[in-house]
Short mmCIF file of C-alpha atoms and ligand atoms in Angstrom, two decimals:
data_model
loop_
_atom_site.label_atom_id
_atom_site.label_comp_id
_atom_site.label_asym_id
_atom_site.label_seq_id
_atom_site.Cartn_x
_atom_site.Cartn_y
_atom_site.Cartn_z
CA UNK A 1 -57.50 -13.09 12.39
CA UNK A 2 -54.50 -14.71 10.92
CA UNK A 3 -52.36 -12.58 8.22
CA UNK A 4 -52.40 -14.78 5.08
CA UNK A 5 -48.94 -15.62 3.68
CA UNK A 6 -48.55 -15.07 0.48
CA UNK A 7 -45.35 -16.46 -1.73
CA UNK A 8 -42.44 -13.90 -2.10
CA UNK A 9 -39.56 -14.25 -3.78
CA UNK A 10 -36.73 -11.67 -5.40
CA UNK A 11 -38.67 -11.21 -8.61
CA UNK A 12 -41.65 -10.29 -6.32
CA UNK A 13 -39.76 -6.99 -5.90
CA UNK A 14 -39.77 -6.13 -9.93
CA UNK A 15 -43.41 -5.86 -9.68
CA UNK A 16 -44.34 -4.37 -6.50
CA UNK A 17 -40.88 -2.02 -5.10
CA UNK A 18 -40.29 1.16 -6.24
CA UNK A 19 -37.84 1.08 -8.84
CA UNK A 20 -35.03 2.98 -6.58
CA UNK A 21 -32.80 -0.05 -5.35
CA UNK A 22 -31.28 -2.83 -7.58
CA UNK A 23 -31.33 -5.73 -4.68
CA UNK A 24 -28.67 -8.85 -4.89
CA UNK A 25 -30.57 -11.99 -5.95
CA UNK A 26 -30.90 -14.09 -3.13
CA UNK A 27 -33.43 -13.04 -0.50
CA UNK A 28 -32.11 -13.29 3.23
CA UNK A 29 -34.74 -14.11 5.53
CA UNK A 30 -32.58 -15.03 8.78
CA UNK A 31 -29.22 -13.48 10.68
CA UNK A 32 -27.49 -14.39 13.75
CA UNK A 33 -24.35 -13.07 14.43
CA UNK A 34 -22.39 -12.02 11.32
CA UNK A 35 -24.14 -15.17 9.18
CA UNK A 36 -27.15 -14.57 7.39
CA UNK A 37 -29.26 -17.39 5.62
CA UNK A 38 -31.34 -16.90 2.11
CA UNK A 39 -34.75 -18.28 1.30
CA UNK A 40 -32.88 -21.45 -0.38
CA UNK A 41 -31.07 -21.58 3.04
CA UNK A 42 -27.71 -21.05 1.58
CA UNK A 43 -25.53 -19.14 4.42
CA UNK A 44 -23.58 -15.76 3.86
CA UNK A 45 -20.53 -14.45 5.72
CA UNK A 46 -22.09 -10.81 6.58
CA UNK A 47 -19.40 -8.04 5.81
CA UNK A 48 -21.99 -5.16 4.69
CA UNK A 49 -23.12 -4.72 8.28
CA UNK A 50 -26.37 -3.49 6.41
CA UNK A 51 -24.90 -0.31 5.44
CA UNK A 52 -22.80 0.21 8.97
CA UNK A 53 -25.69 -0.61 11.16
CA UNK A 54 -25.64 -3.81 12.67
CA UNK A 55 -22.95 -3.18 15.05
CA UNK A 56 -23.69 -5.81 17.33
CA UNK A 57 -24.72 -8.61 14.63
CA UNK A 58 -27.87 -9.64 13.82
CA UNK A 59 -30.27 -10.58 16.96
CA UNK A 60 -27.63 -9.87 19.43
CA UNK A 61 -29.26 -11.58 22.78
CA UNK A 62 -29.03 -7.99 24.86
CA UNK A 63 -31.01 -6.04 22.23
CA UNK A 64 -33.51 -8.83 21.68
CA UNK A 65 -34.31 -8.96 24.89
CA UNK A 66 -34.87 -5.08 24.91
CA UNK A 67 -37.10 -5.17 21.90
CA UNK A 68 -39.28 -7.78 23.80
CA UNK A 69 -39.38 -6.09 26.79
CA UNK A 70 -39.93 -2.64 25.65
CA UNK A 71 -42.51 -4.48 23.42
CA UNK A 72 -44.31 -5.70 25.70
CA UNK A 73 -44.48 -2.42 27.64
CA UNK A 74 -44.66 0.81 25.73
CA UNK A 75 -44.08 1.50 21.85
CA UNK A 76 -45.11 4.87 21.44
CA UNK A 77 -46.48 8.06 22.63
CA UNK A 78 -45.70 10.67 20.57
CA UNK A 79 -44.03 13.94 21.63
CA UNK A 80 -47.06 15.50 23.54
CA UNK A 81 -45.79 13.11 26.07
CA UNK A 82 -41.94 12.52 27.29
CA UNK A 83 -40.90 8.88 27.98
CA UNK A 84 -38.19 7.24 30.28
CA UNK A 85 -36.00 5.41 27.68
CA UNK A 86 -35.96 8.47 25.25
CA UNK A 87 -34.49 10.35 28.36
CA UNK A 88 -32.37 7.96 29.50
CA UNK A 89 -30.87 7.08 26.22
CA UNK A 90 -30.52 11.30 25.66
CA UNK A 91 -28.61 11.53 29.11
CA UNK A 92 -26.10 8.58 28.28
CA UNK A 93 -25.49 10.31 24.96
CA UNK A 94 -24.51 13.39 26.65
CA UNK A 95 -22.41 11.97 29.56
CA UNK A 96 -20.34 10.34 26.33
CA UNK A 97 -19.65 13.22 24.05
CA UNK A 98 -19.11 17.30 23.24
CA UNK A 99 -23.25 17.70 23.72
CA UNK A 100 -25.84 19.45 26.11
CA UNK A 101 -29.00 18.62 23.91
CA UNK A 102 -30.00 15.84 21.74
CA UNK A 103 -33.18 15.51 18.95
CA UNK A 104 -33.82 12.19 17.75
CA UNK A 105 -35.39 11.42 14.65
CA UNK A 106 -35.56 8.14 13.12
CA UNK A 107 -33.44 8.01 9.87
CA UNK A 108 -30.02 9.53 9.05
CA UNK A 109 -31.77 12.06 6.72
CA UNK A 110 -33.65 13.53 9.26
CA UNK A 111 -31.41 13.77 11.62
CA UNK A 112 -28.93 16.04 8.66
CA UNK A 113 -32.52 17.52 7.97
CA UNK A 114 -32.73 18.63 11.67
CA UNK A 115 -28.72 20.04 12.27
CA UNK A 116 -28.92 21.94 8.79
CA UNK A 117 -32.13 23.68 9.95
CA UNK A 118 -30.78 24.74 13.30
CA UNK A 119 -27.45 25.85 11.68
CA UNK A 120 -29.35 28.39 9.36
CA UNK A 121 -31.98 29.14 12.51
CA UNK A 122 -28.96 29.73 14.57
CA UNK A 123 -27.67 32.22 12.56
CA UNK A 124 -30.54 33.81 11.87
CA UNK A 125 -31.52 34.57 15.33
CA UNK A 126 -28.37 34.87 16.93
CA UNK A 127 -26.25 36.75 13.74
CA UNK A 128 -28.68 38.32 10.44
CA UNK A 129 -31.06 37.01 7.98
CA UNK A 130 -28.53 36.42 5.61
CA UNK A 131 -25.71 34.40 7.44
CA UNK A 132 -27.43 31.58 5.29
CA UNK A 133 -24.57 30.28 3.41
CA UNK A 134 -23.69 26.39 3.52
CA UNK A 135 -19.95 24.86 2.52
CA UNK A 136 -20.14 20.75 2.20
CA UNK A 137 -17.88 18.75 0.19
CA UNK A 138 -17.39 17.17 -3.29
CA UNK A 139 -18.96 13.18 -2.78
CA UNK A 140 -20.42 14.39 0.23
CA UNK A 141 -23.57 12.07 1.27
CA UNK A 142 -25.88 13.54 4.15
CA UNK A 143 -29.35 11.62 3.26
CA UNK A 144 -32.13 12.21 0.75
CA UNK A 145 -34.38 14.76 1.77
CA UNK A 146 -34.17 17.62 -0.97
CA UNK A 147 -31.93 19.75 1.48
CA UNK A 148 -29.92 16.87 2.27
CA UNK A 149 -29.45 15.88 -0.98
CA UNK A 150 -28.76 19.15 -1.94
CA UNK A 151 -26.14 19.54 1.01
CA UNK A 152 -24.63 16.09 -0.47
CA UNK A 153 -22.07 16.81 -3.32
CA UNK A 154 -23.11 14.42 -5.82
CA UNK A 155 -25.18 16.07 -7.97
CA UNK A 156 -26.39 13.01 -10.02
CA UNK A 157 -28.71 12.49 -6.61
CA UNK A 158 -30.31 15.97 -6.80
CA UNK A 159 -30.29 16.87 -10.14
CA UNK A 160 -34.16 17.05 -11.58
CA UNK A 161 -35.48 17.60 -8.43
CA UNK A 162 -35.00 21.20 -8.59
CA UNK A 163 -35.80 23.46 -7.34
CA UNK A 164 -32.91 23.42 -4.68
CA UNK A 165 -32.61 24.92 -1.74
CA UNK A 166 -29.94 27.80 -2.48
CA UNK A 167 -26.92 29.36 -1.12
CA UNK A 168 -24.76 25.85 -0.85
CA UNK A 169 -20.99 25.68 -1.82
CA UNK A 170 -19.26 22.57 -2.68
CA UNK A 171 -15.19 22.64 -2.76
CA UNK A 172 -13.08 19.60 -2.92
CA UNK A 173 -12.58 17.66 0.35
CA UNK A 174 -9.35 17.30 2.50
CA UNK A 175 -8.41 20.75 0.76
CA UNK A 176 -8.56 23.49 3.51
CA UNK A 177 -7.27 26.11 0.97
CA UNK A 178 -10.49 25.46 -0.69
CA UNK A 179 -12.66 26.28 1.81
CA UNK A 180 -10.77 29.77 2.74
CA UNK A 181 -11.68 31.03 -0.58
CA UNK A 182 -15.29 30.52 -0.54
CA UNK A 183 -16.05 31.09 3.77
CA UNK A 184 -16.87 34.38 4.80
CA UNK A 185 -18.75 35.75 7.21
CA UNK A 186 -22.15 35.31 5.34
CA UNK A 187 -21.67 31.36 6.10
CA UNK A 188 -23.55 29.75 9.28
CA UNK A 189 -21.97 26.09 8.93
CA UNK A 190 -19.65 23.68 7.25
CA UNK A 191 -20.84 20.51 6.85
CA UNK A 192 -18.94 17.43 6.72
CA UNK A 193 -18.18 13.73 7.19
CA UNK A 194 -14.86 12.69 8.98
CA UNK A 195 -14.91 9.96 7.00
CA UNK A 196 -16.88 9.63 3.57
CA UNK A 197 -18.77 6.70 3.93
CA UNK A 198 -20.73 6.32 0.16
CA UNK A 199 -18.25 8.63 -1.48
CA UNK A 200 -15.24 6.16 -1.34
CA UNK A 201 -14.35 5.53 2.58
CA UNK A 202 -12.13 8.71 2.66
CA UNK A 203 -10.65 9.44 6.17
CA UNK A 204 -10.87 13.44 6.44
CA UNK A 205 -7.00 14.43 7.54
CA UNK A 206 -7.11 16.09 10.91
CA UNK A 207 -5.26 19.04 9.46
CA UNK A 208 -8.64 19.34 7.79
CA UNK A 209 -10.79 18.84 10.20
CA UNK A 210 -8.66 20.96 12.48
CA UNK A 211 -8.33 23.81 9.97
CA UNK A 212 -12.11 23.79 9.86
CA UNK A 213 -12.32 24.29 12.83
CA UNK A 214 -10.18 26.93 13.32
CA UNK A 215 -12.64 28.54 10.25
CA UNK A 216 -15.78 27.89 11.47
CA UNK A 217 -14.78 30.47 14.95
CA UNK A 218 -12.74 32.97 12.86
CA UNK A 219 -16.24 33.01 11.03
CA UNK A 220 -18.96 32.06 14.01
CA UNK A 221 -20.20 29.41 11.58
CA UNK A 222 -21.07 25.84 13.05
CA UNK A 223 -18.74 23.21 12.22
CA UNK A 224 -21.49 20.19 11.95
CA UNK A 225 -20.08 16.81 11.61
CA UNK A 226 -21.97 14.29 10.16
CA UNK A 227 -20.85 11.09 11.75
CA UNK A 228 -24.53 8.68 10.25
CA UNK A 229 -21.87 5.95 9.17
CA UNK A 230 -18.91 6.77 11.32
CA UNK A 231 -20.19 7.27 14.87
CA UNK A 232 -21.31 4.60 17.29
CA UNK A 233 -17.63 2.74 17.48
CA UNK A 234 -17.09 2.37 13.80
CA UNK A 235 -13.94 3.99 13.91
CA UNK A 236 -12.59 2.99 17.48
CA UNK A 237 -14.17 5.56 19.39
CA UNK A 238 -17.40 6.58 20.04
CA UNK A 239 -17.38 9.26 17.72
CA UNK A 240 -15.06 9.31 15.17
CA UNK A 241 -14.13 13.31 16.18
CA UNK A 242 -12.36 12.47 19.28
CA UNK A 243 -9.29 10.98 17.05
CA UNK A 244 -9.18 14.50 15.50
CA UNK A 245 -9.13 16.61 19.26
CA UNK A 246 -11.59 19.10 17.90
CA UNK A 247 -15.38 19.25 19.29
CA UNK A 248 -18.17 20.23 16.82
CA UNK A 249 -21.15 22.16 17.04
CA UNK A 250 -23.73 19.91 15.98
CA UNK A 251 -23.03 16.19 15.47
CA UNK A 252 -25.73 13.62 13.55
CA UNK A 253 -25.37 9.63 14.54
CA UNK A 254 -27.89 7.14 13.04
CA UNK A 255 -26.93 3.98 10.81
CA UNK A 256 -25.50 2.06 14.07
CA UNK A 257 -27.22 4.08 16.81
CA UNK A 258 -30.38 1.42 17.29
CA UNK A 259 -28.49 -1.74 15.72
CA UNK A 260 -30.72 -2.21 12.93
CA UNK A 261 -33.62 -0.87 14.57
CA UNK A 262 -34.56 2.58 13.23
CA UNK A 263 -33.41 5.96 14.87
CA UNK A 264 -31.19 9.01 15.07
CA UNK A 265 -29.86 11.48 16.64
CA UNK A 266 -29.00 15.34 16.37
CA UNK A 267 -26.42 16.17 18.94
CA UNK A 268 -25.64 20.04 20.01
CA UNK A 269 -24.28 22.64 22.48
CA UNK A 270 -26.77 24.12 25.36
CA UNK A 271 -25.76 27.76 23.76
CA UNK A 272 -27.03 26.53 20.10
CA UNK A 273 -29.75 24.49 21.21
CA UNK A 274 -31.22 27.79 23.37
CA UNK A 275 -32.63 29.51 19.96
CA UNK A 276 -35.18 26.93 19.42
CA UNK A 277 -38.82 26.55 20.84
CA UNK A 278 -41.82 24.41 21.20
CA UNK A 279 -42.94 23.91 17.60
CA UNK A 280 -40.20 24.89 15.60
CA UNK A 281 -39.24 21.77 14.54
CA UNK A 282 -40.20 18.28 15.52
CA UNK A 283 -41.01 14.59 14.10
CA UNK A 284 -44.38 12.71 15.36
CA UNK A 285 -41.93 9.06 15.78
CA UNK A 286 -38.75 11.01 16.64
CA UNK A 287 -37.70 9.79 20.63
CA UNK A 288 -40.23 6.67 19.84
CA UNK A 289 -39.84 4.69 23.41
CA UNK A 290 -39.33 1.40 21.40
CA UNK A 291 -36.70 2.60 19.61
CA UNK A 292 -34.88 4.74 22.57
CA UNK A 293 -35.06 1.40 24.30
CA UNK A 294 -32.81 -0.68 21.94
CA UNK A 295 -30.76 2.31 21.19
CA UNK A 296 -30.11 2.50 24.85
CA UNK A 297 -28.92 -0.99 24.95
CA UNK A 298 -26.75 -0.68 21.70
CA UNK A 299 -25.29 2.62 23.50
CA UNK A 300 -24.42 0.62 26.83
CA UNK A 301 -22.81 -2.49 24.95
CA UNK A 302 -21.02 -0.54 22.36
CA UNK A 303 -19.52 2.48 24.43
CA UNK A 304 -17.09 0.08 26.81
CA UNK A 305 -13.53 -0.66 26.07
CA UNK A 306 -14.39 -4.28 25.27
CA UNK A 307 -15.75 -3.49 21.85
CA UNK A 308 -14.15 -0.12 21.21
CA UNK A 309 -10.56 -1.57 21.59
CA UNK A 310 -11.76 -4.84 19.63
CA UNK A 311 -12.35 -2.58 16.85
CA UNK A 312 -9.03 -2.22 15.70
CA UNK A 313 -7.38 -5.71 15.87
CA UNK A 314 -10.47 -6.79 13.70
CA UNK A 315 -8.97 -4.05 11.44
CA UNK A 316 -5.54 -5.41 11.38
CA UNK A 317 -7.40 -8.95 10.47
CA UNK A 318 -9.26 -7.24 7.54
CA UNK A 319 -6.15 -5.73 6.01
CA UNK A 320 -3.63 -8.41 6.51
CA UNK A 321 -6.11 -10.48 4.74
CA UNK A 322 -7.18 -7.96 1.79
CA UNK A 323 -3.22 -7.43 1.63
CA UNK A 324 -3.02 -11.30 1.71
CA UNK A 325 -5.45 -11.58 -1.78
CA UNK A 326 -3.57 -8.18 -3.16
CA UNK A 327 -0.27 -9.99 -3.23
CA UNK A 328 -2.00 -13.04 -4.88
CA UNK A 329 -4.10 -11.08 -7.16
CA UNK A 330 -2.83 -7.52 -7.40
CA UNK A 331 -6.28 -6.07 -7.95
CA UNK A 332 -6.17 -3.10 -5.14
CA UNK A 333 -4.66 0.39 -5.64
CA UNK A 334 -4.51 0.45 -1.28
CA UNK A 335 -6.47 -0.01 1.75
CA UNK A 336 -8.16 3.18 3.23
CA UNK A 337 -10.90 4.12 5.93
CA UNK A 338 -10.87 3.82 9.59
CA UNK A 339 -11.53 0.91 12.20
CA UNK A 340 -14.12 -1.39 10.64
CA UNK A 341 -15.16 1.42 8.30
CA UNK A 342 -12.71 -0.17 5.26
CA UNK A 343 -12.26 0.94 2.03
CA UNK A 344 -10.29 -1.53 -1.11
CA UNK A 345 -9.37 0.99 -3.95
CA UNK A 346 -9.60 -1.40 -6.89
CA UNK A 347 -6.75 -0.41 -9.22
CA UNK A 348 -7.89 1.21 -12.59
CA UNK A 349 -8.55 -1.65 -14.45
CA UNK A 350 -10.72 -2.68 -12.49
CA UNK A 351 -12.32 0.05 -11.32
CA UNK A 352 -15.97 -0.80 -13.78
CA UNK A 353 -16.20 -4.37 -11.96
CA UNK A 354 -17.28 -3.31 -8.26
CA UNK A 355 -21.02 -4.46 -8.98
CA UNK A 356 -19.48 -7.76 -10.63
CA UNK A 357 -17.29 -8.32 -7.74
CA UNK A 358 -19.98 -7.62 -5.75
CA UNK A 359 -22.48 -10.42 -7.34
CA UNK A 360 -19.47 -12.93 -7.62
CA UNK A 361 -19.57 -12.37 -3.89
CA UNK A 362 -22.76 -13.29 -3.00
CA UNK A 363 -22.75 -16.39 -5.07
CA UNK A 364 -19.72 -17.53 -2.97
CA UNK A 365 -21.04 -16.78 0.28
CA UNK A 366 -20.17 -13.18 1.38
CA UNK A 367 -22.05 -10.01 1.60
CA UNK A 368 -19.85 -6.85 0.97
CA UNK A 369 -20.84 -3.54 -0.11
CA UNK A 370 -18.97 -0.67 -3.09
CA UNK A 371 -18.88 2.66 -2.05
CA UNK A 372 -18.28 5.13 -4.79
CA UNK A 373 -17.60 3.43 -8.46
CA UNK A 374 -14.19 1.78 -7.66
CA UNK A 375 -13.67 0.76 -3.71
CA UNK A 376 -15.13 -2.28 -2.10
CA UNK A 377 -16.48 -1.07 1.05
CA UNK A 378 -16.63 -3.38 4.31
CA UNK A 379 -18.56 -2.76 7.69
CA UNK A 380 -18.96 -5.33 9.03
CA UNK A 381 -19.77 -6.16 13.00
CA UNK A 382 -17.80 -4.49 14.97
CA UNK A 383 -18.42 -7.75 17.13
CA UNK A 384 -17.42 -10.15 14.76
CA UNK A 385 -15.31 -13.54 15.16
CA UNK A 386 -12.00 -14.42 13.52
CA UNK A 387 -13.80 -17.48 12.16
CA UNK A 388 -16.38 -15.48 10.47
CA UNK A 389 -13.35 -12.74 9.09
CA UNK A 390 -11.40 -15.56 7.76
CA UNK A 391 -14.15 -17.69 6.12
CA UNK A 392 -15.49 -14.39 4.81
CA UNK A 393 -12.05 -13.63 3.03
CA UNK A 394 -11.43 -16.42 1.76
CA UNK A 395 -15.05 -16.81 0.29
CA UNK A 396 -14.09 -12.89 -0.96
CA UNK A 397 -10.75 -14.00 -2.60
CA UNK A 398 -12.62 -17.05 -4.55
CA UNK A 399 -14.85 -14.56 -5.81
CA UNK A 400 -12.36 -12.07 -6.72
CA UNK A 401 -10.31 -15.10 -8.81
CA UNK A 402 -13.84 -16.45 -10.62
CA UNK A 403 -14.82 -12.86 -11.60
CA UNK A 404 -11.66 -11.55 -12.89
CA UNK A 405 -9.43 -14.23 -13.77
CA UNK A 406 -11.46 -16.94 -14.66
C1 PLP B 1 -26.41 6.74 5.31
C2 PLP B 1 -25.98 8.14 5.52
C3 PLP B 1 -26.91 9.19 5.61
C4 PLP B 1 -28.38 8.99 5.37
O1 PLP B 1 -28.97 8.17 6.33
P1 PLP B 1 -30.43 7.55 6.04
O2 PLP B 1 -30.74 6.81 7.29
O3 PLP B 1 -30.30 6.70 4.84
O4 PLP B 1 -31.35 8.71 5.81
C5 PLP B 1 -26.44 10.45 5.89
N1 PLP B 1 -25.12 10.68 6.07
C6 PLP B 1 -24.21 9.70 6.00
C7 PLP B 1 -22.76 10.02 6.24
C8 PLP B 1 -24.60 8.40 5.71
O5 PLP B 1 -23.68 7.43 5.60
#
């Protein structure tokens, strides 16, 4: 029998959502590449990459193709049974970084969910019941489960949710000194992104992420990176760790992994991975075969020099141009972030009109994201054409003129 159709439309999601998102206006009901078209069929330069994950675009060919395929052939199984693109994709994950052992999951919650656990299980079978201690970082973001959440270091997201889980430290990012006075040998990890995605696209310093590493084995803690927005060629490599020449311990990879199709990853050591068992932990979708599929084919597309290398002359094309409207319009207190993972600092006086920028955006024709309450965040395709960066910035700098300095 035929689904009946009803009428949508934005204000449809007033009255039936959960109240936990504020959506844009328009509605987009089509993508191809880095355009996207609205129910009125008005067209939209796509710079928000939906939150870093549609590396490839929207309805790349290659992982269309997979979907169908895969589609046609097997969607699920659960974990009582093993299946050939959840191993496949598992083995090319491995022959590409630091890791022995991969989990998947299917959000980037659950895959920080899944590393945080085996850091404190870790410890407690390999050191005492009491190496329980967790350091993470001031505008940390690691998901939305309560531990996650509570890992994150933005208390306005776990505040009344209580209670926590305990035995968490938060010290200022970027400041090592910090973390020597609260580490000890009661810790089992530090937890952090080497680049803060939602807490203002803030690169992590490798003297940081160095000096946390040299921390984490002075205090057999587990240094576990949580690279959700910055992995899968975001930053230029892979894995955003291999610009800092340190390896971690357990490494989480999700937003981009499946190209807009739901999944994760928890990525660890043979020696860490050896303390779990069968039923310890474990996720009835997590390893899905439809899923593993496109992920595979997002993997095998994204990990070659072709897109890797592209990633940072669409950089330079980003920032020449945001430099290009700064000189105009002298609006941005710098450019920060890494590869397409970019971050405009809007100077002071501006800082309260991100959301306004934002709308003023959309009415011209571009999608773009804020990150924090004073940087316009972009992350976009890592795929995309100089047409589509140009038309998008100069769509952006329209908007920029109306809001402001109309
Ligand atoms: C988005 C994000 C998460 C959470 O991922 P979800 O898929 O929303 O659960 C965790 N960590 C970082 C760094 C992120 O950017």
């Amino acid at each position: 029998m035929a689904t009946d159709k009803i009428a949508v439309t934005r204000e449809t999601f007033d009255n039936v959502i959960l109240p936990v998102y504020a959506p844009a206006q328009f509605v987009p009901v089509k993508g191809q590449g880095s355009r996207v078209w609205d129910q009125q069929g008005k067209e939209y330069v796509d710079f928000s990459g939906g939150i870093a994950v549609t590396a490839l675009g929207h309805c790349h060919p290659a992982l269309v193709e997979t979907l169908k395929k895969q589609g046609e052939t097997l969607w699920h199984t659960s974990n009582v049974f093993t299946n050939e693109p959840a191993l496949r994709l598992a083995s090319k994950l491995i022959a590409a970084t630091f890791a022995d052992r991969v989990f998947f999951a299917n959000s980037g919650a659950e895959a920080n969910e899944a590393a945080f656990k085996l850091a404190r299980y870790y410890a407690f079978k390999k050191h005492h019941a009491y190496k329980t201690k967790i350091i993470a970082f001031h505008n940390a973001f690691h998901g939305r489960t309560l531990f996650t959440v509570s890992v994150g270091g933005q208390p306005k997201y776990s505040d009344g949710f209580g209670p926590k889980p305990a035995d968490i430290v938060h010290v200022p990012f970027n400041d090592l000194e910090a973390v020597k006075a609260v580490i000890d040998d009661h810790t089992c990890a530090i937890v952090v992104e080497p680049i803060q995605g939602e807490g203002g696209v803030m690169p992590a310093t490798p003297e940081f992420i160095q000096g946390l590493r040299a921390l984490c084995d002075e205090h057999q803690a587990l240094l576990v990176l949580d690279e959700v927005q910055s992995g899968m060629g975001r930053s230029g490599k892979l894995f955003a760790y291999e610009h800092y020449g340190v390896k971690p311990d357990i490494l989480t990879t999700a937003k981009a992994l499946g190209g807009g199709f739901p999944v994760s990853a928890m990525l660890t050591t043979n020696e860490i991975a050896s303390v779990m068992a069968p039923g310890v932990h474990g996720t009835t979708y997590g390893g899905n075969p439809l899923a593993c599929a496109i992920a595979e084919t997002a993997v095998d597309i994204i990990n070659t020099p072709e897109v890797l290398n592209g990633v940072e002359a669409r950089r330079e094309e980003f920032v020449a141009a945001l430099n290009e409207i700064d000189s105009k319009l002298h609006v941005f207190n710098g450019i920060r972030g890494k590869g397409l993972l970019i971050g405009a600092v809007l100077k002071p006086e501006y800082a309260s009109r991100a959301r306004d920028i934002l709308n003023a955006a959309a009415a011209e024709g571009v999608m773009i994201l804020t990150a924090s309450t004073d940087v316009i965040r972009f992350a976009p395709s890592l795929v995309i054409e100089s047409a589509d960066i140009k038309e998008g910035m100069a769509r952006f700098a329209r908007a920029i003129e109306k809001v402001l300095f109309a």
